[in-house]
Short mmCIF file of C-alpha atoms in Angstrom, two decimals:
data_model
loop_
_atom_site.label_atom_id
_atom_site.label_comp_id
_atom_site.label_asym_id
_atom_site.label_seq_id
_atom_site.Cartn_x
_atom_site.Cartn_y
_atom_site.Cartn_z
CA UNK A 1 71.27 -44.60 45.07
CA UNK A 2 72.71 -41.02 45.00
CA UNK A 3 76.05 -41.51 46.81
CA UNK A 4 78.46 -44.26 47.77
CA UNK A 5 80.82 -44.11 50.75
CA UNK A 6 83.91 -46.27 51.34
CA UNK A 7 84.96 -46.92 55.00
CA UNK A 8 87.99 -48.41 56.60
CA UNK A 9 87.38 -50.22 59.91
CA UNK A 10 89.30 -52.22 62.41
CA UNK A 11 89.01 -55.47 64.35
CA UNK A 12 90.96 -55.12 67.59
CA UNK A 13 91.37 -57.06 70.78
CA UNK A 14 88.77 -59.84 71.43
CA UNK A 15 86.66 -58.74 68.51
CA UNK A 16 89.22 -60.19 66.20
CA UNK A 17 87.22 -63.44 66.76
CA UNK A 18 84.12 -61.92 65.09
CA UNK A 19 83.30 -63.57 61.85
CA UNK A 20 82.42 -61.69 58.64
CA UNK A 21 78.67 -62.36 59.40
CA UNK A 22 79.03 -61.14 62.99
CA UNK A 23 80.39 -57.82 61.69
CA UNK A 24 77.77 -57.55 58.93
CA UNK A 25 74.99 -57.81 61.51
CA UNK A 26 76.69 -55.29 63.87
CA UNK A 27 77.10 -52.88 61.03
CA UNK A 28 73.48 -53.11 59.92
CA UNK A 29 72.36 -52.41 63.46
CA UNK A 30 74.75 -49.48 63.59
CA UNK A 31 73.32 -48.08 60.26
CA UNK A 32 69.78 -48.32 61.76
CA UNK A 33 70.75 -46.57 65.03
CA UNK A 34 72.61 -43.83 63.12
CA UNK A 35 69.66 -43.29 60.78
CA UNK A 36 71.83 -43.72 57.74
CA UNK A 37 69.74 -43.32 54.49
CA UNK A 38 70.71 -46.66 52.91
CA UNK A 39 69.82 -47.49 49.35
CA UNK A 40 68.15 -50.97 49.05
CA UNK A 41 68.26 -53.68 46.53
CA UNK A 42 65.21 -54.42 44.28
CA UNK A 43 63.20 -57.64 44.35
CA UNK A 44 61.06 -59.67 46.73
CA UNK A 45 63.42 -59.26 49.77
CA UNK A 46 65.19 -55.92 49.61
CA UNK A 47 68.39 -55.60 51.66
CA UNK A 48 70.78 -52.57 52.18
CA UNK A 49 73.39 -52.24 49.49
CA UNK A 50 76.62 -53.05 51.39
CA UNK A 51 79.78 -54.39 49.75
CA UNK A 52 82.68 -55.88 51.69
CA UNK A 53 86.26 -56.19 50.27
CA UNK A 54 88.72 -58.94 51.18
CA UNK A 55 87.86 -59.49 54.84
CA UNK A 56 90.56 -60.89 57.19
CA UNK A 57 90.20 -64.52 58.44
CA UNK A 58 88.36 -64.94 61.65
CA UNK A 59 90.78 -64.73 64.61
CA UNK A 60 93.03 -62.29 62.91
CA UNK A 61 93.13 -58.66 64.05
CA UNK A 62 93.17 -55.96 61.47
CA UNK A 63 93.74 -52.23 61.00
CA UNK A 64 92.58 -52.21 57.40
CA UNK A 65 89.21 -53.73 56.58
CA UNK A 66 86.94 -52.08 53.94
CA UNK A 67 83.24 -51.72 53.25
CA UNK A 68 81.25 -49.67 50.82
CA UNK A 69 77.85 -48.19 51.45
CA UNK A 70 75.26 -47.16 48.83
CA UNK A 71 73.10 -44.23 50.14
CA UNK A 72 69.71 -42.85 49.00
CA UNK A 73 70.60 -39.26 50.24
CA UNK A 74 73.97 -37.58 50.36
CA UNK A 75 75.91 -37.52 53.63
CA UNK A 76 79.24 -35.98 54.67
CA UNK A 77 81.72 -38.93 54.85
CA UNK A 78 83.42 -37.77 58.03
CA UNK A 79 80.15 -37.17 59.88
CA UNK A 80 78.88 -40.58 58.73
CA UNK A 81 82.16 -42.24 59.92
CA UNK A 82 81.85 -40.55 63.36
CA UNK A 83 78.19 -41.69 63.79
CA UNK A 84 78.92 -45.30 62.81
CA UNK A 85 81.97 -45.44 65.07
CA UNK A 86 79.99 -44.28 68.02
CA UNK A 87 77.33 -46.91 67.28
CA UNK A 88 79.77 -49.93 67.05
CA UNK A 89 81.40 -51.59 69.99
CA UNK A 90 85.04 -50.68 70.92
CA UNK A 91 87.31 -52.78 68.80
CA UNK A 92 85.21 -52.43 65.70
CA UNK A 93 86.24 -48.88 64.90
CA UNK A 94 85.48 -46.95 61.76
CA UNK A 95 88.69 -44.98 61.18
CA UNK A 96 88.46 -43.45 57.72
CA UNK A 97 85.76 -42.56 55.09
CA UNK A 98 85.83 -41.27 51.52
CA UNK A 99 83.14 -40.58 49.00
CA UNK A 100 83.45 -43.05 45.97
CA UNK A 101 84.73 -41.20 42.96
CA UNK A 102 86.69 -43.92 41.26
CA UNK A 103 85.77 -47.49 40.20
CA UNK A 104 87.46 -50.92 40.60
CA UNK A 105 88.28 -50.53 44.38
CA UNK A 106 88.71 -54.29 44.97
CA UNK A 107 91.34 -54.48 42.16
CA UNK A 108 93.42 -51.90 44.14
CA UNK A 109 93.74 -54.31 47.01
CA UNK A 110 96.83 -55.96 45.64
CA UNK A 111 98.71 -56.87 48.82
CA UNK A 112 98.50 -56.88 52.62
CA UNK A 113 101.04 -56.05 55.32
CA UNK A 114 100.87 -58.47 58.34
CA UNK A 115 102.48 -58.47 61.70
CA UNK A 116 102.98 -61.99 63.17
CA UNK A 117 103.76 -62.38 66.89
CA UNK A 118 105.55 -65.62 67.62
CA UNK A 119 105.35 -66.00 71.33
CA UNK A 120 107.91 -68.40 72.86
CA UNK A 121 110.13 -68.11 69.72
CA UNK A 122 113.60 -66.45 70.02
CA UNK A 123 114.24 -63.82 67.35
CA UNK A 124 117.48 -65.54 66.29
CA UNK A 125 115.67 -68.73 65.56
CA UNK A 126 112.95 -66.75 63.66
CA UNK A 127 115.68 -64.98 61.67
CA UNK A 128 117.19 -68.28 60.60
CA UNK A 129 113.86 -69.68 59.49
CA UNK A 130 112.99 -66.51 57.53
CA UNK A 131 116.27 -66.75 55.75
CA UNK A 132 115.65 -70.39 54.79
CA UNK A 133 112.11 -69.59 53.60
CA UNK A 134 113.22 -66.67 51.39
CA UNK A 135 116.09 -68.72 49.86
CA UNK A 136 113.69 -71.34 48.64
CA UNK A 137 112.28 -70.92 45.09
CA UNK A 138 109.01 -72.58 46.08
CA UNK A 139 107.55 -73.78 49.42
CA UNK A 140 104.63 -76.15 49.22
CA UNK A 141 102.23 -76.20 52.10
CA UNK A 142 98.86 -77.82 52.58
CA UNK A 143 95.58 -76.37 53.78
CA UNK A 144 92.18 -78.02 54.56
CA UNK A 145 89.41 -76.53 52.36
CA UNK A 146 85.78 -77.43 51.84
CA UNK A 147 86.88 -79.58 48.82
CA UNK A 148 89.59 -81.45 50.77
CA UNK A 149 93.30 -80.87 51.32
CA UNK A 150 94.91 -78.49 48.82
CA UNK A 151 98.61 -78.16 48.15
CA UNK A 152 100.08 -74.82 46.91
CA UNK A 153 103.17 -72.70 46.86
CA UNK A 154 103.27 -70.21 49.78
CA UNK A 155 106.67 -68.60 48.67
CA UNK A 156 105.54 -67.08 45.37
CA UNK A 157 103.18 -64.55 46.89
CA UNK A 158 105.57 -63.34 49.54
CA UNK A 159 107.00 -59.91 48.64
CA UNK A 160 108.87 -59.39 51.92
CA UNK A 161 109.42 -61.18 55.26
CA UNK A 162 111.57 -59.98 58.03
CA UNK A 163 112.06 -60.05 61.78
CA UNK A 164 111.46 -56.63 63.23
CA UNK A 165 112.93 -55.13 66.37
CA UNK A 166 110.72 -55.31 69.42
CA UNK A 167 110.56 -53.28 72.54
CA UNK A 168 110.60 -54.84 75.93
CA UNK A 169 107.80 -53.68 78.20
CA UNK A 170 108.41 -52.76 81.83
CA UNK A 171 108.05 -55.96 83.76
CA UNK A 172 106.81 -59.48 83.12
CA UNK A 173 103.16 -58.47 83.80
CA UNK A 174 103.40 -54.92 82.38
CA UNK A 175 100.91 -53.73 79.75
CA UNK A 176 101.62 -54.05 76.09
CA UNK A 177 101.41 -50.55 74.69
CA UNK A 178 102.28 -50.99 71.05
CA UNK A 179 102.25 -53.65 68.40
CA UNK A 180 105.98 -54.27 68.85
CA UNK A 181 105.98 -54.41 72.67
CA UNK A 182 106.83 -57.61 74.45
CA UNK A 183 106.81 -58.51 78.13
CA UNK A 184 110.13 -58.73 79.89
CA UNK A 185 111.41 -62.32 80.33
CA UNK A 186 109.40 -63.74 77.51
CA UNK A 187 110.80 -64.78 74.12
CA UNK A 188 108.80 -63.34 71.37
CA UNK A 189 109.78 -62.91 67.70
CA UNK A 190 107.77 -60.42 65.65
CA UNK A 191 107.67 -60.80 61.91
CA UNK A 192 106.61 -58.33 59.21
CA UNK A 193 105.11 -59.96 56.17
CA UNK A 194 104.11 -58.33 52.86
CA UNK A 195 102.03 -60.76 50.77
CA UNK A 196 100.39 -60.33 47.27
CA UNK A 197 96.66 -61.24 47.01
CA UNK A 198 96.92 -64.23 44.66
CA UNK A 199 94.79 -67.21 43.82
CA UNK A 200 94.82 -69.29 45.96
CA UNK A 201 95.13 -66.63 48.65
CA UNK A 202 98.32 -67.06 50.79
CA UNK A 203 97.41 -66.42 54.42
CA UNK A 204 99.77 -65.68 57.39
CA UNK A 205 99.12 -69.37 58.61
CA UNK A 206 100.32 -70.62 55.24
CA UNK A 207 103.60 -68.60 55.61
CA UNK A 208 104.04 -70.08 59.18
CA UNK A 209 103.40 -73.55 57.77
CA UNK A 210 106.20 -72.80 55.28
CA UNK A 211 108.59 -71.86 58.06
CA UNK A 212 107.93 -75.22 59.56
CA UNK A 213 108.59 -76.99 56.24
CA UNK A 214 111.77 -75.08 55.40
CA UNK A 215 113.33 -74.57 58.84
CA UNK A 216 111.42 -76.81 61.19
CA UNK A 217 110.25 -73.71 63.11
CA UNK A 218 107.47 -75.21 65.36
CA UNK A 219 105.48 -72.71 67.35
CA UNK A 220 104.83 -73.48 71.07
CA UNK A 221 101.56 -71.52 70.98
CA UNK A 222 99.45 -70.19 68.04
CA UNK A 223 100.78 -66.97 66.45
CA UNK A 224 99.01 -63.63 66.77
CA UNK A 225 98.32 -62.10 63.31
CA UNK A 226 97.34 -58.53 62.73
CA UNK A 227 96.84 -56.98 59.26
CA UNK A 228 98.36 -53.56 59.30
CA UNK A 229 97.46 -52.39 55.80
CA UNK A 230 96.18 -53.55 52.40
CA UNK A 231 96.12 -51.71 49.16
CA UNK A 232 98.13 -51.05 45.95
CA UNK A 233 101.60 -52.56 45.83
CA UNK A 234 104.40 -50.33 44.75
CA UNK A 235 106.53 -52.60 42.61
CA UNK A 236 109.79 -50.69 43.09
CA UNK A 237 109.80 -50.31 46.84
CA UNK A 238 107.45 -53.16 47.82
CA UNK A 239 105.35 -50.76 49.98
CA UNK A 240 101.60 -51.12 50.35
CA UNK A 241 99.94 -47.72 49.64
CA UNK A 242 96.57 -46.16 50.59
CA UNK A 243 93.74 -47.43 48.45
CA UNK A 244 91.61 -44.44 49.25
CA UNK A 245 94.14 -42.07 47.53
CA UNK A 246 92.58 -42.05 44.10
CA UNK A 247 89.16 -41.21 45.65
CA UNK A 248 90.76 -38.30 47.53
CA UNK A 249 92.69 -37.10 44.49
CA UNK A 250 89.48 -37.15 42.42
CA UNK A 251 87.52 -35.04 44.86
CA UNK A 252 86.58 -31.52 43.67
CA UNK A 253 88.55 -28.64 44.92
CA UNK A 254 87.10 -26.62 47.83
CA UNK A 255 86.34 -23.00 47.15
CA UNK A 256 89.52 -21.91 49.11
CA UNK A 257 91.58 -24.16 46.97
CA UNK A 258 90.26 -22.96 43.68
CA UNK A 259 92.50 -20.83 41.52
CA UNK A 260 91.95 -17.16 41.99
CA UNK A 261 90.64 -15.25 38.99
CA UNK A 262 93.39 -13.70 36.91
CA UNK A 263 93.33 -9.86 36.38
CA UNK A 264 92.23 -8.79 32.93
#
């Protein structure tokens, strides 16, 4: 291994239903098509050294998924990003790349920003439910796990939860052009959720279960969830910042950026 590259990719549209293993297979095929010089593990059955970080649940869309590649020969991160993006299907889009220059990337992923689309729910009803949820000191919810039903607090990990203003699209059957667009004549509340990555992990579905517990907010159809960002959490503002920033900051200065020699 001579270089490591970190990539940010998306899961959009119908490809939000791809599982982690589905994407892993698609990425490995794209790496072969792009002739990326991958570093391989040692042992009886070598495999390309690929590390995934905090993948979104199957069925959730995402604008901020992360993967790290170990290479056996150096490559320009932007060229590599473009090659892989061209080799992957639309919806699985590689949108950013940096060379690894700092450790402990997974530890930087402290929180996520989610957008929740509650089709069939009036914004006023959603606002009342959000206020009740935030006013509670703890909100116990249950989730089915491989070890049975688990009960945990969904409130403690929530940094922020609010109803955001939506834009009405032109006509009941008009196209949705942005994440906050809704079709005319259809009730749809849009929530913005900032949640810490804790143990156990609190997912958007857990927060929606908490809204049902605290305010009896039942959804007529399943909510649509999209992860907009994940990264370090600014404790003062509650904002989630770019996890690639330390790697970019540690990059060596370009010749044009270097300080000019001082006259003797």
